[in-house]
PDB file of N, CA and C in Angstrom:
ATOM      1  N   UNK A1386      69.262  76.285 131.096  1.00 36.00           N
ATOM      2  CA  UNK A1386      67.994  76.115 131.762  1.00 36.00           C
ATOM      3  C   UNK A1386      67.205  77.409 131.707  1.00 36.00           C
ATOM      4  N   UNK A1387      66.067  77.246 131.286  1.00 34.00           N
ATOM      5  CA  UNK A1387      65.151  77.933 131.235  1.00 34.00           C
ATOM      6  C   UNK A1387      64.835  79.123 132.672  1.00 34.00           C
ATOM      7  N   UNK A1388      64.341  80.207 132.614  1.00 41.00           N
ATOM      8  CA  UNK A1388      64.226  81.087 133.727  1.00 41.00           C
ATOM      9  C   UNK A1388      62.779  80.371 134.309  1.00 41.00           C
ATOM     10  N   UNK A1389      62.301  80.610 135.524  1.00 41.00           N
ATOM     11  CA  UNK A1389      61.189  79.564 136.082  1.00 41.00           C
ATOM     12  C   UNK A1389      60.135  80.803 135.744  1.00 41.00           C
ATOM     13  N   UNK A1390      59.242  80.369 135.011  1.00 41.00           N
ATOM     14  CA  UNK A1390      57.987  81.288 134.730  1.00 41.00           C
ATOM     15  C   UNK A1390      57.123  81.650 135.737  1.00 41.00           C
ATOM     16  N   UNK A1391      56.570  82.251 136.304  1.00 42.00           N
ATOM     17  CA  UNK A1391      55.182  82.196 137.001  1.00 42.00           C
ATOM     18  C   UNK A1391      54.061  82.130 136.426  1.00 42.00           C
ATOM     19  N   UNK A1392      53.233  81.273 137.854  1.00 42.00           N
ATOM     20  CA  UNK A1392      52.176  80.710 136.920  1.00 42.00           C
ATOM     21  C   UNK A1392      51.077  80.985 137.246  1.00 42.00           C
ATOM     22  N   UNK A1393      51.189  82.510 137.681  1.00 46.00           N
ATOM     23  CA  UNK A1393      50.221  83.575 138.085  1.00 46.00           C
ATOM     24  C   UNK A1393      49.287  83.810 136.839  1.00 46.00           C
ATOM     25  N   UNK A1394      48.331  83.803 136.663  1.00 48.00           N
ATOM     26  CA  UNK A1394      47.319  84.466 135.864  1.00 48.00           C
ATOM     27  C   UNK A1394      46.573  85.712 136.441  1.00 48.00           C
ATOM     28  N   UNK A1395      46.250  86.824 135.690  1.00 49.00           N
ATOM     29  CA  UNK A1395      45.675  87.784 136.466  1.00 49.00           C
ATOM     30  C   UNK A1395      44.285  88.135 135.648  1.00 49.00           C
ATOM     31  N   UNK A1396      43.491  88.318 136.671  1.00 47.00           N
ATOM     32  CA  UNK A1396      41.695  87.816 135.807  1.00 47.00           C
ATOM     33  C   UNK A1396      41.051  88.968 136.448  1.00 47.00           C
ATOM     34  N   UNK A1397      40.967  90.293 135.744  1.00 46.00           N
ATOM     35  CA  UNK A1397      40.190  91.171 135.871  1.00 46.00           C
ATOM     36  C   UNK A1397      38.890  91.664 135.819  1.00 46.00           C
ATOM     37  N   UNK A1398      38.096  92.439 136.343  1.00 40.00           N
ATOM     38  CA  UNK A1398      36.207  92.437 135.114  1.00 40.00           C
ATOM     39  C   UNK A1398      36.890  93.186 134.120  1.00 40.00           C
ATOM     40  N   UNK A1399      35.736  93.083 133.371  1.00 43.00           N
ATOM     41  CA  UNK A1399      35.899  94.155 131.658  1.00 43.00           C
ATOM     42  C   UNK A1399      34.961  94.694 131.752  1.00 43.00           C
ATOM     43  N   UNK A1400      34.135  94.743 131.065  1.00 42.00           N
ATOM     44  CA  UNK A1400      33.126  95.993 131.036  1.00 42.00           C
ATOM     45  C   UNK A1400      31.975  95.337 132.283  1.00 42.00           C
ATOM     46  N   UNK A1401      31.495  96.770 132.641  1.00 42.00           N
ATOM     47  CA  UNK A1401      30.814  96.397 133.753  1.00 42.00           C
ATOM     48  C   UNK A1401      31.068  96.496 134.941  1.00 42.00           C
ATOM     49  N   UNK A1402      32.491  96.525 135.159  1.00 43.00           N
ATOM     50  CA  UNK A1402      33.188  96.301 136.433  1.00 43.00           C
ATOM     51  C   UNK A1402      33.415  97.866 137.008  1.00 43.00           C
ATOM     52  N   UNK A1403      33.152  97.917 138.226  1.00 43.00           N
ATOM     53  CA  UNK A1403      33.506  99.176 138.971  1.00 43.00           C
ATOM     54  C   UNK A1403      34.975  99.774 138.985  1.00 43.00           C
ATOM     55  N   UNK A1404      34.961 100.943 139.110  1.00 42.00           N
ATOM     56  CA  UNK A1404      36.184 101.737 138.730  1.00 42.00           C
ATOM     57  C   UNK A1404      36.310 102.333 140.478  1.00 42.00           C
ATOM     58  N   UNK A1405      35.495 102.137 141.525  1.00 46.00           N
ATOM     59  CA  UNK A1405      36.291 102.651 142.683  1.00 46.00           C
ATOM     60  C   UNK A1405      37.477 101.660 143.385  1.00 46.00           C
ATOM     61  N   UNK A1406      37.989 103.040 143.834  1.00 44.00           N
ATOM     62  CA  UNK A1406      39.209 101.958 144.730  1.00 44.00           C
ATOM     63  C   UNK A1406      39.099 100.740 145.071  1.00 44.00           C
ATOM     64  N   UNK A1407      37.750 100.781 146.136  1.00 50.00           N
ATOM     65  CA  UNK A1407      37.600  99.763 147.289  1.00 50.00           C
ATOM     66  C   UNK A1407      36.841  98.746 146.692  1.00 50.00           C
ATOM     67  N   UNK A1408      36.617  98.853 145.370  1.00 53.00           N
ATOM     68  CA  UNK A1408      36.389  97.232 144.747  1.00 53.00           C
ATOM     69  C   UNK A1408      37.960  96.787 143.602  1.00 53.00           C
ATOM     70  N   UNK A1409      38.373  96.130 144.500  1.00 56.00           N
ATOM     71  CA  UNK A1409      39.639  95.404 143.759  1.00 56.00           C
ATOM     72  C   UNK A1409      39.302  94.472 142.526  1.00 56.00           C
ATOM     73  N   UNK A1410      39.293  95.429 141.469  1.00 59.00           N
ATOM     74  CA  UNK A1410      39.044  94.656 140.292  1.00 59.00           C
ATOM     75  C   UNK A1410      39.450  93.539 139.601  1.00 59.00           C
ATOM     76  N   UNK A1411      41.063  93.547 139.941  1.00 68.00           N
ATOM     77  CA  UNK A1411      41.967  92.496 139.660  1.00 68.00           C
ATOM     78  C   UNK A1411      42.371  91.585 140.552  1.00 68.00           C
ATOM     79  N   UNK A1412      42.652  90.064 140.743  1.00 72.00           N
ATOM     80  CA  UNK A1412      43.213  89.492 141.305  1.00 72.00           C
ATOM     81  C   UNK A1412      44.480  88.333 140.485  1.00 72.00           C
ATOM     82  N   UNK A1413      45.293  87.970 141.098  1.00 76.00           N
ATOM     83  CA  UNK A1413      46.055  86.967 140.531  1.00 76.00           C
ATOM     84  C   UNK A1413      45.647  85.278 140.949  1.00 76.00           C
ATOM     85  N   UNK A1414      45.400  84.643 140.010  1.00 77.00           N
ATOM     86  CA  UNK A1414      45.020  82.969 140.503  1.00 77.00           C
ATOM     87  C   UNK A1414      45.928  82.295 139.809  1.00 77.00           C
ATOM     88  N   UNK A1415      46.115  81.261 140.101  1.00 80.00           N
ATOM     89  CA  UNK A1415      47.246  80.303 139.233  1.00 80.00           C
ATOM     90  C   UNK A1415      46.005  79.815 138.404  1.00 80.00           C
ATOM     91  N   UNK A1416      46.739  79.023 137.281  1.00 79.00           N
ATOM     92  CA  UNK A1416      46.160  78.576 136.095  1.00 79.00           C
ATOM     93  C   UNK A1416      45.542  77.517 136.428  1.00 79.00           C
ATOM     94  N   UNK A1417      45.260  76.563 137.378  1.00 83.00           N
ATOM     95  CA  UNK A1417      44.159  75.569 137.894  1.00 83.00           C
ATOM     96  C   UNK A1417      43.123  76.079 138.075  1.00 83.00           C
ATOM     97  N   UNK A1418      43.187  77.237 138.658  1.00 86.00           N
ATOM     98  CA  UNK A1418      41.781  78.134 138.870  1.00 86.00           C
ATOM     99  C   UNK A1418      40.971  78.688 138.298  1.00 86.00           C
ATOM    100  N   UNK A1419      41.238  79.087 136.878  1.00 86.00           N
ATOM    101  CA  UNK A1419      41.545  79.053 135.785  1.00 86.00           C
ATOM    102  C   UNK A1419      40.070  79.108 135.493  1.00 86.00           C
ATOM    103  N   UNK A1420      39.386  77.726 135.054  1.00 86.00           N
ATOM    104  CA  UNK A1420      38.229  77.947 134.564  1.00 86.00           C
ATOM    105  C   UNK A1420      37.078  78.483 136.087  1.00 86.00           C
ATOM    106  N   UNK A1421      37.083  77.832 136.981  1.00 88.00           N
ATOM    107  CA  UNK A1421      36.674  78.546 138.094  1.00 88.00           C
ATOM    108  C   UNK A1421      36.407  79.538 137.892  1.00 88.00           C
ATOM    109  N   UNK A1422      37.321  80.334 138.041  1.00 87.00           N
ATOM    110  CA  UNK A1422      37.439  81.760 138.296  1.00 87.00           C
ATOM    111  C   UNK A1422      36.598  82.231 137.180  1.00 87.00           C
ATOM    112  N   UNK A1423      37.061  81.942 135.928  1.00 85.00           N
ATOM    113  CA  UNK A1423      35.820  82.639 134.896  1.00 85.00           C
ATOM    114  C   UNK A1423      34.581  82.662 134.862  1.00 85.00           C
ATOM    115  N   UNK A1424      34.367  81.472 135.236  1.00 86.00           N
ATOM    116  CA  UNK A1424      32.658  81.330 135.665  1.00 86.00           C
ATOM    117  C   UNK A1424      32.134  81.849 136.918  1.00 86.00           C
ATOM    118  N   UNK A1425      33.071  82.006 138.341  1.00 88.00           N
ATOM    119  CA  UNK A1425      32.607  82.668 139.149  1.00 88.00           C
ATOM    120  C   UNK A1425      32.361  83.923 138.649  1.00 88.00           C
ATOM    121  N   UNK A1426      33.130  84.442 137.656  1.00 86.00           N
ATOM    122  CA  UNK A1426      33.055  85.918 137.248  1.00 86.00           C
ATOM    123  C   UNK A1426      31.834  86.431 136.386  1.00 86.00           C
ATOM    124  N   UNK A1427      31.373  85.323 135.410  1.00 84.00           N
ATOM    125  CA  UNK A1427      30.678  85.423 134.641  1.00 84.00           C
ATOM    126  C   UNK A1427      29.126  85.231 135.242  1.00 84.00           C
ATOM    127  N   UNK A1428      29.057  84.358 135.940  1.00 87.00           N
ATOM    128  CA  UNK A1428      27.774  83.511 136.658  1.00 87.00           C
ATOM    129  C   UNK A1428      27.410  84.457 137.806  1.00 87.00           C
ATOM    130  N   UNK A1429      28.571  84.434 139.010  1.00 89.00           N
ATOM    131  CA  UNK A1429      28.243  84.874 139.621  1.00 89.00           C
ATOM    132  C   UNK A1429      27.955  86.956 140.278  1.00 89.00           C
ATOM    133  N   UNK A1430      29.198  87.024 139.463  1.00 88.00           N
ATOM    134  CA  UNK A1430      29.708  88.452 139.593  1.00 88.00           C
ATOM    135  C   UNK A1430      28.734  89.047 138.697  1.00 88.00           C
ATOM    136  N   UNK A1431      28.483  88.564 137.783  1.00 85.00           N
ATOM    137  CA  UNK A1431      27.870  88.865 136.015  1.00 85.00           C
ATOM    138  C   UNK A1431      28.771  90.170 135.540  1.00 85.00           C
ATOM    139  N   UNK A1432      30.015  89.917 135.658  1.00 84.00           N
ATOM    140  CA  UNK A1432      31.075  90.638 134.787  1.00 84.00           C
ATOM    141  C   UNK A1432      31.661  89.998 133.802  1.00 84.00           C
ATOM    142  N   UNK A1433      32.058  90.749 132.658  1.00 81.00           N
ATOM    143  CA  UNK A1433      32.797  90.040 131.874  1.00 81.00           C
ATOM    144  C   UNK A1433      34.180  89.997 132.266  1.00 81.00           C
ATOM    145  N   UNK A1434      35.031  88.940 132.161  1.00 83.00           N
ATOM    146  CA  UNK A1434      36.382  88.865 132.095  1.00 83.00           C
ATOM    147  C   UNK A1434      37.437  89.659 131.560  1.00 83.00           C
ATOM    148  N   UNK A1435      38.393  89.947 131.676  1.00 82.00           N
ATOM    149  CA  UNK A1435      39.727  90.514 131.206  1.00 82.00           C
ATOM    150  C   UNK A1435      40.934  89.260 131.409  1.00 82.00           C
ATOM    151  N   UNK A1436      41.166  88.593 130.388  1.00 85.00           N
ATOM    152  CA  UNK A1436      42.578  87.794 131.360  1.00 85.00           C
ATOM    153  C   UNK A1436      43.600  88.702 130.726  1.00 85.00           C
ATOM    154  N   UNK A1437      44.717  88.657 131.556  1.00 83.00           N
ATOM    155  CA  UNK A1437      46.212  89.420 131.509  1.00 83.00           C
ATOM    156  C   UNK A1437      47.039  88.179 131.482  1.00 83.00           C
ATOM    157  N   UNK A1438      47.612  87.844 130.843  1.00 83.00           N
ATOM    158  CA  UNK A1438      48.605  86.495 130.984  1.00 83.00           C
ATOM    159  C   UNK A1438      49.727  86.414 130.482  1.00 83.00           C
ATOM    160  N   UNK A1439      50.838  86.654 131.064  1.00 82.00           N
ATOM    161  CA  UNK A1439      52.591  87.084 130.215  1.00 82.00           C
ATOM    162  C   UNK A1439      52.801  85.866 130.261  1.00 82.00           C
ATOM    163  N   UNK A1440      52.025  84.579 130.470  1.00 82.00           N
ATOM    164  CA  UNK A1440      53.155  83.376 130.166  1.00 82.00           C
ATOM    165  C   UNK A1440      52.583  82.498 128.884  1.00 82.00           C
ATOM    166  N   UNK A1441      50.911  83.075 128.528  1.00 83.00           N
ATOM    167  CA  UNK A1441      50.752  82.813 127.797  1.00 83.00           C
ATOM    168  C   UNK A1441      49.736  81.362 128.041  1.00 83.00           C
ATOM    169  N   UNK A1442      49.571  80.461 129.394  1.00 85.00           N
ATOM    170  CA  UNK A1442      49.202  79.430 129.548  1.00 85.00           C
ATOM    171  C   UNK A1442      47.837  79.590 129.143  1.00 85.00           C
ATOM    172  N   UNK A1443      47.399  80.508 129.512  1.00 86.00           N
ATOM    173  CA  UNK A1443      45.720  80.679 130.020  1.00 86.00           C
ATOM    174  C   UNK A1443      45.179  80.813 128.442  1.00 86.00           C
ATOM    175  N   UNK A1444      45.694  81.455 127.428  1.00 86.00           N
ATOM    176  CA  UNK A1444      45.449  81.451 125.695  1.00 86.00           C
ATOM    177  C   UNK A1444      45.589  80.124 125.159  1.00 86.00           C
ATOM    178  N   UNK A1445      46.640  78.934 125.841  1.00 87.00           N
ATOM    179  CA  UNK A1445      46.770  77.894 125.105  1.00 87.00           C
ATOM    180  C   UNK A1445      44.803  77.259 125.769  1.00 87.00           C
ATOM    181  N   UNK A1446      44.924  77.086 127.155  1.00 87.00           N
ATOM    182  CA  UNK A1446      43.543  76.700 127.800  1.00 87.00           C
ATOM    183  C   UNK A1446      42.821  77.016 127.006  1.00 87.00           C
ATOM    184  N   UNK A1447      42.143  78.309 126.875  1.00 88.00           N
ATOM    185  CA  UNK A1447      41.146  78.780 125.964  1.00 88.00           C
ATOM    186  C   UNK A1447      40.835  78.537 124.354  1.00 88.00           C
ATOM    187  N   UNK A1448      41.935  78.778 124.006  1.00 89.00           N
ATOM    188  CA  UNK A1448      41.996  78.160 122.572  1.00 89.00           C
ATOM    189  C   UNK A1448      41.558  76.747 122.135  1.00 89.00           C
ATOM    190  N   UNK A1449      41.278  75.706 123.107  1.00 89.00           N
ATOM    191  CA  UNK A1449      40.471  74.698 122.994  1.00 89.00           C
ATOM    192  C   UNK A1449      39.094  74.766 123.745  1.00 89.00           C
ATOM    193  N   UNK A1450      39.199  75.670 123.997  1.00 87.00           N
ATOM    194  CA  UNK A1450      37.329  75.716 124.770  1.00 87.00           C
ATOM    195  C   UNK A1450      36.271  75.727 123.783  1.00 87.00           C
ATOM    196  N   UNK A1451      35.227  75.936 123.695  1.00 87.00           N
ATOM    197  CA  UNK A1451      34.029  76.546 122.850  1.00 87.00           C
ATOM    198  C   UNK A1451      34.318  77.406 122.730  1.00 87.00           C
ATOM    199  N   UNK A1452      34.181  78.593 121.662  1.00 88.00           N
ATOM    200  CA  UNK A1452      34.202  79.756 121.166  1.00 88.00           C
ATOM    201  C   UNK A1452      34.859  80.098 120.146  1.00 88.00           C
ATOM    202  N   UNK A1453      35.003  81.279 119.801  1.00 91.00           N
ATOM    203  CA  UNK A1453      36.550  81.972 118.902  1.00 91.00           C
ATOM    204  C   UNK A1453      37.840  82.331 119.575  1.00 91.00           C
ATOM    205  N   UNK A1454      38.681  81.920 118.961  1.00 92.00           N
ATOM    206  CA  UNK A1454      39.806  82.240 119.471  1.00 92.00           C
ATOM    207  C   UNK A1454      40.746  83.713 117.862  1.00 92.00           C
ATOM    208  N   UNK A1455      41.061  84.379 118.602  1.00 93.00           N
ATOM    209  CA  UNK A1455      41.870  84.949 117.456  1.00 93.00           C
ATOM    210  C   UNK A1455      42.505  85.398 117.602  1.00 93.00           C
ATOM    211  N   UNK A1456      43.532  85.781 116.813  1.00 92.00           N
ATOM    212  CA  UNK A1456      45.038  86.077 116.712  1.00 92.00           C
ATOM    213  C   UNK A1456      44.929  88.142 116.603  1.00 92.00           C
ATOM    214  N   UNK A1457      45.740  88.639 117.465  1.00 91.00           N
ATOM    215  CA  UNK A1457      45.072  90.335 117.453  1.00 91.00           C
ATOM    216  C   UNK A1457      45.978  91.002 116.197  1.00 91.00           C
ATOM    217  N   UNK A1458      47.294  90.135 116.267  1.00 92.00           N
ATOM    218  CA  UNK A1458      48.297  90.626 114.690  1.00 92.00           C
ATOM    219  C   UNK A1458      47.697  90.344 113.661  1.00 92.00           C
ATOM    220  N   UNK A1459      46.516  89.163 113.190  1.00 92.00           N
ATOM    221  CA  UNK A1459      46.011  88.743 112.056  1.00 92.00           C
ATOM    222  C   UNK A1459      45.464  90.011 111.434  1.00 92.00           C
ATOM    223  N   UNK A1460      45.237  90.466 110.563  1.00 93.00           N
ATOM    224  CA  UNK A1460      44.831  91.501 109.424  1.00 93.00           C
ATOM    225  C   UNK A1460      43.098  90.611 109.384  1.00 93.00           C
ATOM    226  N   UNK A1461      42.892  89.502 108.884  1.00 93.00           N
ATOM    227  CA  UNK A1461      42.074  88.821 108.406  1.00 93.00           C
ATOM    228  C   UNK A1461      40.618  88.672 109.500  1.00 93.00           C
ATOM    229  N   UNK A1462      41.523  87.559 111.359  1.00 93.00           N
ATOM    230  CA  UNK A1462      40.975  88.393 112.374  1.00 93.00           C
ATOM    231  C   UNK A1462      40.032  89.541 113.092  1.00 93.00           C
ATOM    232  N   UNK A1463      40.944  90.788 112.415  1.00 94.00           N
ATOM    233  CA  UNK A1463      41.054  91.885 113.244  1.00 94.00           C
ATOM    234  C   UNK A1463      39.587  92.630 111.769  1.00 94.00           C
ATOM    235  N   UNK A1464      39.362  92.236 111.131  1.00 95.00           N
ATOM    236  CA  UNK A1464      38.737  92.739 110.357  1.00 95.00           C
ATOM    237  C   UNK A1464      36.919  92.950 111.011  1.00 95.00           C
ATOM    238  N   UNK A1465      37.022  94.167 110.887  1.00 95.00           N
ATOM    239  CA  UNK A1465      35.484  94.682 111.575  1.00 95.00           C
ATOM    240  C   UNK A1465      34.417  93.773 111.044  1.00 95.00           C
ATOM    241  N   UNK A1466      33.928  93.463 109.774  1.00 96.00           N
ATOM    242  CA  UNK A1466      32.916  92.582 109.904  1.00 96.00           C
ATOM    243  C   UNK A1466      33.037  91.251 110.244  1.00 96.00           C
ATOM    244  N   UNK A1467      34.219  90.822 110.415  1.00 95.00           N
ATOM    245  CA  UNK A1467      34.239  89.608 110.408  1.00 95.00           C
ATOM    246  C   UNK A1467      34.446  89.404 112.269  1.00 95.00           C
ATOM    247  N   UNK A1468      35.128  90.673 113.192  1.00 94.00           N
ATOM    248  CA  UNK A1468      34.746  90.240 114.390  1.00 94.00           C
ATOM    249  C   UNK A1468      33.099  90.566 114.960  1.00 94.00           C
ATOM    250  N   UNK A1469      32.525  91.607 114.168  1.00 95.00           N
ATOM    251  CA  UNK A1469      31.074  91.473 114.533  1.00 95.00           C
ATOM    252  C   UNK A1469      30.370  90.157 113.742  1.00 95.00           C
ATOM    253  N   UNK A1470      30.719  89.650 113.201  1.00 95.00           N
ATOM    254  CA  UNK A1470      29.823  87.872 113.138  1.00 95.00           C
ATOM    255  C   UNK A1470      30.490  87.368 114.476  1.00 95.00           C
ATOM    256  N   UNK A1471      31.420  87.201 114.604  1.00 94.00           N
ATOM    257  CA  UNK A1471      31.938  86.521 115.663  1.00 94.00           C
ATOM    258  C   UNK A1471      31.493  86.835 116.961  1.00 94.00           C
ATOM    259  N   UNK A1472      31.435  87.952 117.324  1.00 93.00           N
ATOM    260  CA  UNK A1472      31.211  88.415 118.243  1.00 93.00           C
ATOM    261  C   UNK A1472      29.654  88.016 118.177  1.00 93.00           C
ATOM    262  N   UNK A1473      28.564  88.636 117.632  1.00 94.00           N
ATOM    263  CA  UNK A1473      27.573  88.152 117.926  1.00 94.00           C
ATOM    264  C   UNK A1473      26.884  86.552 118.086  1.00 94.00           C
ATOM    265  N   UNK A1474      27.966  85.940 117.219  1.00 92.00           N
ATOM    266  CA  UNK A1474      27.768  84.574 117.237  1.00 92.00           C
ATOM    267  C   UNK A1474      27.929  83.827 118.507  1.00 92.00           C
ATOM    268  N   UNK A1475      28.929  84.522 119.305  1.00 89.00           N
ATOM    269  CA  UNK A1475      29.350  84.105 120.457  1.00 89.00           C
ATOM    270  C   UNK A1475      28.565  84.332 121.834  1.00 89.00           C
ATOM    271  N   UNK A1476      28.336  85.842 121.504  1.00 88.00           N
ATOM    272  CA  UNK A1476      26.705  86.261 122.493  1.00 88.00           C
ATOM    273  C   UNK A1476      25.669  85.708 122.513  1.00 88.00           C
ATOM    274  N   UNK A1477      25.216  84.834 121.193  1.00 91.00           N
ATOM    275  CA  UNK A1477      23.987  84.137 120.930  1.00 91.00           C
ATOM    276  C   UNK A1477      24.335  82.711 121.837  1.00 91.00           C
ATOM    277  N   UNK A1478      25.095  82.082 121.220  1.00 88.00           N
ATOM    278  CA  UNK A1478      25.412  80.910 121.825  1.00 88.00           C
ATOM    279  C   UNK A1478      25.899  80.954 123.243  1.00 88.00           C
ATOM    280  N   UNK A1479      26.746  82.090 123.584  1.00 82.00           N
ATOM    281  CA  UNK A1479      27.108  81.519 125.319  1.00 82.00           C
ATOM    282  C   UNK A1479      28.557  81.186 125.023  1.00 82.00           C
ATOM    283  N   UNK A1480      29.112  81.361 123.769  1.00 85.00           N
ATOM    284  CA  UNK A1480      30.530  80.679 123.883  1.00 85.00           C
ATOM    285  C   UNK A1480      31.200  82.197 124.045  1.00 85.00           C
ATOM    286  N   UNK A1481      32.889  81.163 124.417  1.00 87.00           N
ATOM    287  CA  UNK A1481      34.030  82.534 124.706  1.00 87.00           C
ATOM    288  C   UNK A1481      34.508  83.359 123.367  1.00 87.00           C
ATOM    289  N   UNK A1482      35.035  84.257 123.377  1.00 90.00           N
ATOM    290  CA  UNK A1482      35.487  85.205 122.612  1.00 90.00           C
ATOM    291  C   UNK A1482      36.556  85.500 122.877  1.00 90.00           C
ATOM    292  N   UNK A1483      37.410  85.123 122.752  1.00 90.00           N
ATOM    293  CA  UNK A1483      39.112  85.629 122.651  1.00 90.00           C
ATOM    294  C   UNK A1483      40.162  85.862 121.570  1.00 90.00           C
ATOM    295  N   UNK A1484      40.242  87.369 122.206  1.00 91.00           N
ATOM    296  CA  UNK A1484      41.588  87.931 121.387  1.00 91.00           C
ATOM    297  C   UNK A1484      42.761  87.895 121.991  1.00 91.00           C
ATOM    298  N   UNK A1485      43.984  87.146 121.151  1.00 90.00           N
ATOM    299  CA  UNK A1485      45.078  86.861 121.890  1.00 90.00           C
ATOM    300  C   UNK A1485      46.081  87.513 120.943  1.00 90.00           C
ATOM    301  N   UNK A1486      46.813  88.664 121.948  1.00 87.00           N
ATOM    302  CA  UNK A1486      48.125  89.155 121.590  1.00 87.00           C
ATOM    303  C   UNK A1486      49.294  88.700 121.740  1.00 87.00           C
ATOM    304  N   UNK A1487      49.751  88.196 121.399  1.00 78.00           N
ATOM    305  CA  UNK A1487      51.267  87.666 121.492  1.00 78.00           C
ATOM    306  C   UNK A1487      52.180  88.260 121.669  1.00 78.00           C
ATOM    307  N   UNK A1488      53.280  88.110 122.623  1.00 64.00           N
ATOM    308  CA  UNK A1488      54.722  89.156 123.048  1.00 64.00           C
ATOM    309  C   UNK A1488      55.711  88.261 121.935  1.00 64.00           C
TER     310      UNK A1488
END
């Protein structure tokens, strides 16, 4: 039997986000909260996201959303012009942008 995972997600700001103490940048939500939480972050906070995720759930979620999804080991990926199309493509439209590292 498998060890029981947690199904903590931890959803930080990224750029933009304050660096003093007394704004707690990070919190942990379970993965229902999931899209919530991003849009409170995005909409309301107007920060960009950071997800942290060791179980990996929150990359499978995303990987079917709107946007790019990409692999951070890919060579092909990771290639500078090809994440600035992406990247800007994604700023234009409003869709997500994710780079997913794999353990």
């Amino acid at each position: 039997r498998c060890p029981r995972r947690d199904r903590r997600v931890v959803a930080a700001m990224g750029a933009g986000a304050s660096a003093r103490a007394e704004d707690k940048p990070s919190k942990p939500i379970v993965l229902k909260a999931l899209p919530a939480a991003l849009e409170h972050v995005i909409y309301v906070e107007e920060k960009w996201p950071l997800v942290v995720d060791p179980t990996e759930q929150a990359s499978r979620f995303l990987r079917y959303q709107r946007g790019s999804f990409l692999i951070g080991e890919s060579a092909r990926d990771m290639d500078p012009e090809h994440l600035r199309q992406l990247l800007v493509g994604c700023l234009k439209c409003g869709s997500t942008f994710v780079i997913s590292y794999e353990s």
